[in-house]
Short mmCIF file of N, CA and C in Angstrom, two decimals:
data_model
loop_
_atom_site.label_atom_id
_atom_site.label_comp_id
_atom_site.label_asym_id
_atom_site.label_seq_id
_atom_site.Cartn_x
_atom_site.Cartn_y
_atom_site.Cartn_z
N MET A 1 -3.13 11.98 5.29
CA MET A 1 -3.22 10.39 4.57
C MET A 1 -4.65 10.20 4.31
N LEU A 2 -4.58 9.66 3.39
CA LEU A 2 -6.00 8.96 3.02
C LEU A 2 -6.41 8.09 3.72
N ALA A 3 -7.89 7.83 3.74
CA ALA A 3 -8.42 6.83 4.53
C ALA A 3 -8.05 5.37 4.10
N ARG A 4 -7.89 5.06 2.87
CA ARG A 4 -7.20 3.80 2.31
C ARG A 4 -5.83 3.52 2.47
N ASP A 5 -5.32 4.63 3.15
CA ASP A 5 -3.81 4.45 3.35
C ASP A 5 -3.43 4.16 4.77
N ILE A 6 -4.62 4.48 5.71
CA ILE A 6 -4.75 4.23 7.01
C ILE A 6 -4.97 2.86 7.24
N ILE A 7 -6.06 2.46 6.86
CA ILE A 7 -6.40 1.21 6.86
C ILE A 7 -6.04 0.18 6.01
N ILE A 8 -5.25 -0.63 6.24
CA ILE A 8 -4.42 -1.62 5.28
C ILE A 8 -5.26 -2.67 4.90
N ARG A 9 -5.90 -3.53 6.24
CA ARG A 9 -6.64 -4.71 5.83
C ARG A 9 -7.29 -5.32 7.26
N PRO A 10 -8.30 -6.00 7.07
CA PRO A 10 -8.93 -6.50 8.25
C PRO A 10 -8.25 -7.53 8.61
N ILE A 11 -8.19 -8.02 9.92
CA ILE A 11 -7.55 -9.06 10.54
C ILE A 11 -8.39 -10.23 10.71
N VAL A 12 -8.06 -11.25 10.15
CA VAL A 12 -8.85 -12.59 9.96
C VAL A 12 -8.24 -13.59 11.07
N SER A 13 -9.16 -13.69 12.16
CA SER A 13 -8.46 -14.80 13.21
C SER A 13 -9.57 -15.34 14.07
N GLU A 14 -9.60 -16.25 14.75
CA GLU A 14 -10.88 -16.55 15.56
C GLU A 14 -11.25 -15.64 16.31
N ARG A 15 -10.02 -14.99 17.14
CA ARG A 15 -10.45 -13.95 18.33
C ARG A 15 -11.22 -13.05 17.61
N SER A 16 -10.94 -12.37 16.36
CA SER A 16 -11.51 -11.13 15.78
C SER A 16 -12.84 -11.36 15.39
N PHE A 17 -13.10 -12.84 14.98
CA PHE A 17 -14.43 -13.10 14.43
C PHE A 17 -15.36 -13.02 15.93
N ASP A 18 -14.66 -13.68 16.86
CA ASP A 18 -15.79 -13.63 18.40
C ASP A 18 -15.81 -12.27 18.67
N GLN A 19 -15.14 -11.21 18.43
CA GLN A 19 -15.13 -10.01 18.84
C GLN A 19 -16.34 -9.09 18.02
N MET A 20 -16.45 -9.67 16.89
CA MET A 20 -17.54 -9.12 15.94
C MET A 20 -18.76 -9.30 16.54
N GLU A 21 -19.12 -10.25 17.43
CA GLU A 21 -20.53 -10.26 17.94
C GLU A 21 -20.73 -8.89 19.01
N ASP A 22 -19.47 -8.12 19.62
CA ASP A 22 -19.53 -7.23 20.30
C ASP A 22 -19.52 -5.98 19.87
N ASN A 23 -19.46 -5.96 18.55
CA ASN A 23 -19.41 -5.02 17.60
C ASN A 23 -17.83 -4.23 17.80
N ARG A 24 -17.14 -5.12 17.73
CA ARG A 24 -15.57 -4.87 17.66
C ARG A 24 -14.89 -5.34 16.34
N TYR A 25 -14.33 -4.51 15.87
CA TYR A 25 -13.67 -5.00 14.68
C TYR A 25 -12.13 -4.73 14.51
N THR A 26 -11.22 -5.57 13.92
CA THR A 26 -9.84 -5.45 14.07
C THR A 26 -9.20 -5.19 12.88
N PHE A 27 -8.35 -4.36 12.58
CA PHE A 27 -7.73 -4.19 11.22
C PHE A 27 -6.14 -3.91 11.47
N GLU A 28 -5.49 -4.02 10.32
CA GLU A 28 -3.99 -3.58 10.50
C GLU A 28 -4.14 -2.07 9.99
N VAL A 29 -3.34 -1.21 10.44
CA VAL A 29 -3.45 0.17 10.19
C VAL A 29 -1.89 0.72 9.93
N ALA A 30 -1.83 1.71 9.52
CA ALA A 30 -0.39 2.32 9.23
C ALA A 30 0.19 2.82 10.51
N LYS A 31 1.56 2.53 10.69
CA LYS A 31 2.19 2.78 11.75
C LYS A 31 2.25 4.07 12.36
N THR A 32 1.97 4.93 11.57
CA THR A 32 2.10 6.35 11.92
C THR A 32 0.78 6.94 12.01
N ALA A 33 -0.32 6.35 12.02
CA ALA A 33 -1.75 6.66 12.31
C ALA A 33 -1.98 6.51 13.84
N ASN A 34 -3.04 7.67 14.14
CA ASN A 34 -3.25 7.82 15.49
C ASN A 34 -4.54 7.31 15.78
N LYS A 35 -5.18 7.48 16.91
CA LYS A 35 -6.59 6.83 17.33
C LYS A 35 -7.69 7.52 16.55
N ILE A 36 -7.51 8.92 16.37
CA ILE A 36 -8.27 10.09 15.99
C ILE A 36 -8.61 9.56 14.35
N GLU A 37 -7.20 9.49 13.69
CA GLU A 37 -7.34 9.16 12.40
C GLU A 37 -7.68 8.00 11.75
N ILE A 38 -7.50 6.91 12.70
CA ILE A 38 -8.09 5.71 12.53
C ILE A 38 -9.68 5.67 12.62
N ALA A 39 -10.01 6.35 13.59
CA ALA A 39 -11.55 6.48 13.66
C ALA A 39 -12.19 7.17 12.45
N LYS A 40 -11.86 8.33 12.01
CA LYS A 40 -12.05 9.08 10.91
C LYS A 40 -12.30 8.35 9.74
N ALA A 41 -10.91 7.29 9.41
CA ALA A 41 -10.89 6.63 8.47
C ALA A 41 -12.06 5.53 8.26
N VAL A 42 -12.01 4.87 9.41
CA VAL A 42 -13.22 3.93 9.51
C VAL A 42 -14.46 4.16 9.22
N GLU A 43 -14.95 5.59 9.82
CA GLU A 43 -16.08 6.20 9.54
C GLU A 43 -16.38 6.47 8.19
N GLU A 44 -15.21 6.57 7.49
CA GLU A 44 -15.47 7.19 6.09
C GLU A 44 -15.59 6.25 5.02
N ILE A 45 -14.89 5.03 5.40
CA ILE A 45 -14.78 3.89 4.48
C ILE A 45 -16.24 3.03 4.50
N PHE A 46 -16.46 2.75 5.78
CA PHE A 46 -17.55 1.93 6.03
C PHE A 46 -18.73 2.65 6.31
N ASN A 47 -18.96 3.94 6.46
CA ASN A 47 -20.02 4.90 6.51
C ASN A 47 -20.74 4.26 8.25
N VAL A 48 -20.12 4.24 9.26
CA VAL A 48 -20.60 3.79 10.44
C VAL A 48 -20.15 4.77 11.37
N THR A 49 -20.66 4.45 12.75
CA THR A 49 -20.01 5.51 13.99
C THR A 49 -19.09 4.74 14.90
N VAL A 50 -17.93 5.29 15.09
CA VAL A 50 -17.03 4.83 15.64
C VAL A 50 -16.89 5.10 17.26
N THR A 51 -17.24 4.32 18.39
CA THR A 51 -17.14 4.91 19.80
C THR A 51 -15.93 5.06 20.63
N LYS A 52 -14.99 3.86 20.19
CA LYS A 52 -13.64 3.78 20.68
C LYS A 52 -12.95 3.12 19.77
N VAL A 53 -11.24 3.47 19.99
CA VAL A 53 -10.34 2.72 19.18
C VAL A 53 -9.33 2.39 20.17
N ASN A 54 -9.19 1.13 20.02
CA ASN A 54 -7.74 0.53 20.80
C ASN A 54 -6.44 0.12 19.80
N THR A 55 -5.28 0.52 20.12
CA THR A 55 -4.29 0.45 19.37
C THR A 55 -2.94 -0.32 20.03
N ILE A 56 -2.63 -1.31 19.23
CA ILE A 56 -1.50 -2.10 19.76
C ILE A 56 -0.45 -2.37 18.60
N ASN A 57 0.86 -1.86 19.18
CA ASN A 57 2.15 -2.20 18.21
C ASN A 57 2.52 -3.56 18.49
N VAL A 58 2.41 -4.39 17.52
CA VAL A 58 2.69 -5.90 17.36
C VAL A 58 4.10 -5.94 17.13
N LYS A 59 4.72 -6.54 18.09
CA LYS A 59 6.33 -6.65 18.27
C LYS A 59 6.92 -7.86 17.07
N PRO A 60 8.07 -7.63 16.76
CA PRO A 60 8.77 -8.91 15.69
C PRO A 60 8.76 -10.27 16.59
N LYS A 61 8.59 -11.16 16.23
CA LYS A 61 9.03 -12.67 16.69
C LYS A 61 10.15 -12.91 15.93
N PRO A 62 10.96 -13.70 16.53
CA PRO A 62 12.50 -14.32 15.98
C PRO A 62 11.91 -15.64 15.19
N LYS A 63 12.33 -15.76 13.85
CA LYS A 63 12.15 -16.94 12.99
C LYS A 63 13.44 -17.52 12.55
N ARG A 64 13.43 -18.66 11.90
CA ARG A 64 14.47 -19.13 11.26
C ARG A 64 13.96 -20.14 10.07
N VAL A 65 14.81 -19.91 9.16
CA VAL A 65 14.42 -20.64 7.66
C VAL A 65 15.78 -21.27 7.78
N ARG A 66 15.90 -22.55 7.86
CA ARG A 66 17.24 -23.30 7.62
C ARG A 66 18.25 -22.87 8.69
N TYR A 67 19.07 -22.05 8.08
CA TYR A 67 20.24 -21.55 8.72
C TYR A 67 20.26 -20.22 8.93
N GLN A 68 19.24 -19.55 8.16
CA GLN A 68 19.30 -18.04 8.24
C GLN A 68 18.01 -17.56 9.49
N LYS A 69 18.59 -16.81 10.39
CA LYS A 69 17.65 -16.34 11.42
C LYS A 69 17.33 -14.76 10.87
N GLY A 70 16.29 -14.64 11.47
CA GLY A 70 15.41 -13.14 11.10
C GLY A 70 14.40 -12.96 12.16
N TYR A 71 13.64 -11.63 11.84
CA TYR A 71 12.40 -11.60 12.60
C TYR A 71 11.19 -11.30 11.49
N THR A 72 10.22 -11.37 12.22
CA THR A 72 8.78 -10.87 11.50
C THR A 72 8.69 -9.47 11.53
N ARG A 73 7.86 -9.04 10.67
CA ARG A 73 7.72 -7.48 10.72
C ARG A 73 7.28 -7.00 11.66
N THR A 74 7.34 -5.59 12.04
CA THR A 74 6.76 -5.01 12.91
C THR A 74 5.04 -4.30 12.38
N TRP A 75 4.31 -4.23 13.15
CA TRP A 75 3.02 -3.74 12.52
C TRP A 75 1.94 -2.98 13.64
N LYS A 76 0.82 -2.28 13.24
CA LYS A 76 -0.08 -2.11 14.38
C LYS A 76 -1.19 -2.30 13.80
N LYS A 77 -1.88 -2.87 15.11
CA LYS A 77 -3.28 -3.32 15.08
C LYS A 77 -4.40 -2.37 15.45
N ALA A 78 -5.52 -2.07 15.28
CA ALA A 78 -6.54 -1.36 15.96
C ALA A 78 -7.72 -2.10 16.01
N ILE A 79 -8.06 -2.16 17.29
CA ILE A 79 -9.49 -2.74 17.71
C ILE A 79 -10.44 -1.77 17.73
N VAL A 80 -11.50 -1.49 16.81
CA VAL A 80 -12.50 -0.47 16.90
C VAL A 80 -13.63 -0.75 17.00
N THR A 81 -14.41 -0.33 18.23
CA THR A 81 -15.67 -0.64 18.62
C THR A 81 -16.70 0.39 17.93
N LEU A 82 -17.81 0.06 17.50
CA LEU A 82 -18.65 0.57 16.66
C LEU A 82 -19.88 1.11 17.68
N ALA A 83 -20.93 1.92 17.29
CA ALA A 83 -21.86 2.44 17.97
C ALA A 83 -22.91 1.21 17.95
N GLU A 84 -24.04 1.13 18.90
CA GLU A 84 -24.80 0.06 18.64
C GLU A 84 -25.73 0.32 17.74
N GLY A 85 -25.95 -0.91 17.04
CA GLY A 85 -26.66 -0.90 15.92
C GLY A 85 -25.88 -0.81 14.48
N ASP A 86 -24.63 -0.43 14.62
CA ASP A 86 -23.74 -0.11 13.49
C ASP A 86 -22.85 -1.72 13.11
N SER A 87 -22.87 -1.87 12.07
CA SER A 87 -21.88 -3.15 11.66
C SER A 87 -21.24 -2.99 10.54
N ILE A 88 -20.04 -3.84 10.35
CA ILE A 88 -19.27 -3.84 9.06
C ILE A 88 -19.48 -5.16 8.45
N GLU A 89 -19.86 -5.33 7.10
CA GLU A 89 -20.00 -6.77 6.55
C GLU A 89 -18.81 -6.76 5.82
N LEU A 90 -17.66 -7.46 6.61
CA LEU A 90 -16.50 -7.83 6.03
C LEU A 90 -16.55 -8.85 5.10
N PHE A 91 -17.24 -10.03 5.42
CA PHE A 91 -17.22 -11.26 4.79
C PHE A 91 -18.51 -11.84 4.60
N ALA A 92 -19.25 -11.17 4.13
CA ALA A 92 -20.87 -11.37 3.76
C ALA A 92 -21.04 -12.67 3.13
N SER A 93 -19.89 -13.03 2.38
CA SER A 93 -20.26 -14.21 1.51
C SER A 93 -20.07 -15.64 2.43
N GLN A 94 -19.39 -15.48 3.74
CA GLN A 94 -19.01 -16.53 4.62
C GLN A 94 -20.15 -16.62 5.51
N ASP A 95 -20.83 -17.73 5.53
CA ASP A 95 -21.89 -18.03 6.45
C ASP A 95 -21.90 -19.22 7.54
#
């Protein structure tokens, strides 16, 4: 797998922005990717040093649109901790 296929998108939430102060960044990743592949992909794309990777399989939630019942999709989330002094400028234009 290529690095761009493993890292799908950054997660934009209040909690993920709070964790950025602790050098922890949150990404949606491919469901088949393991922690080693995720760490290598982040290092390759952003040119940083990864010290730790935590992964979470996000389960589907039941949703309803009018009379139609369904579920949200399942996906995998990775919280990546970087080495001291490294950072990723995901949203440089927002101050």
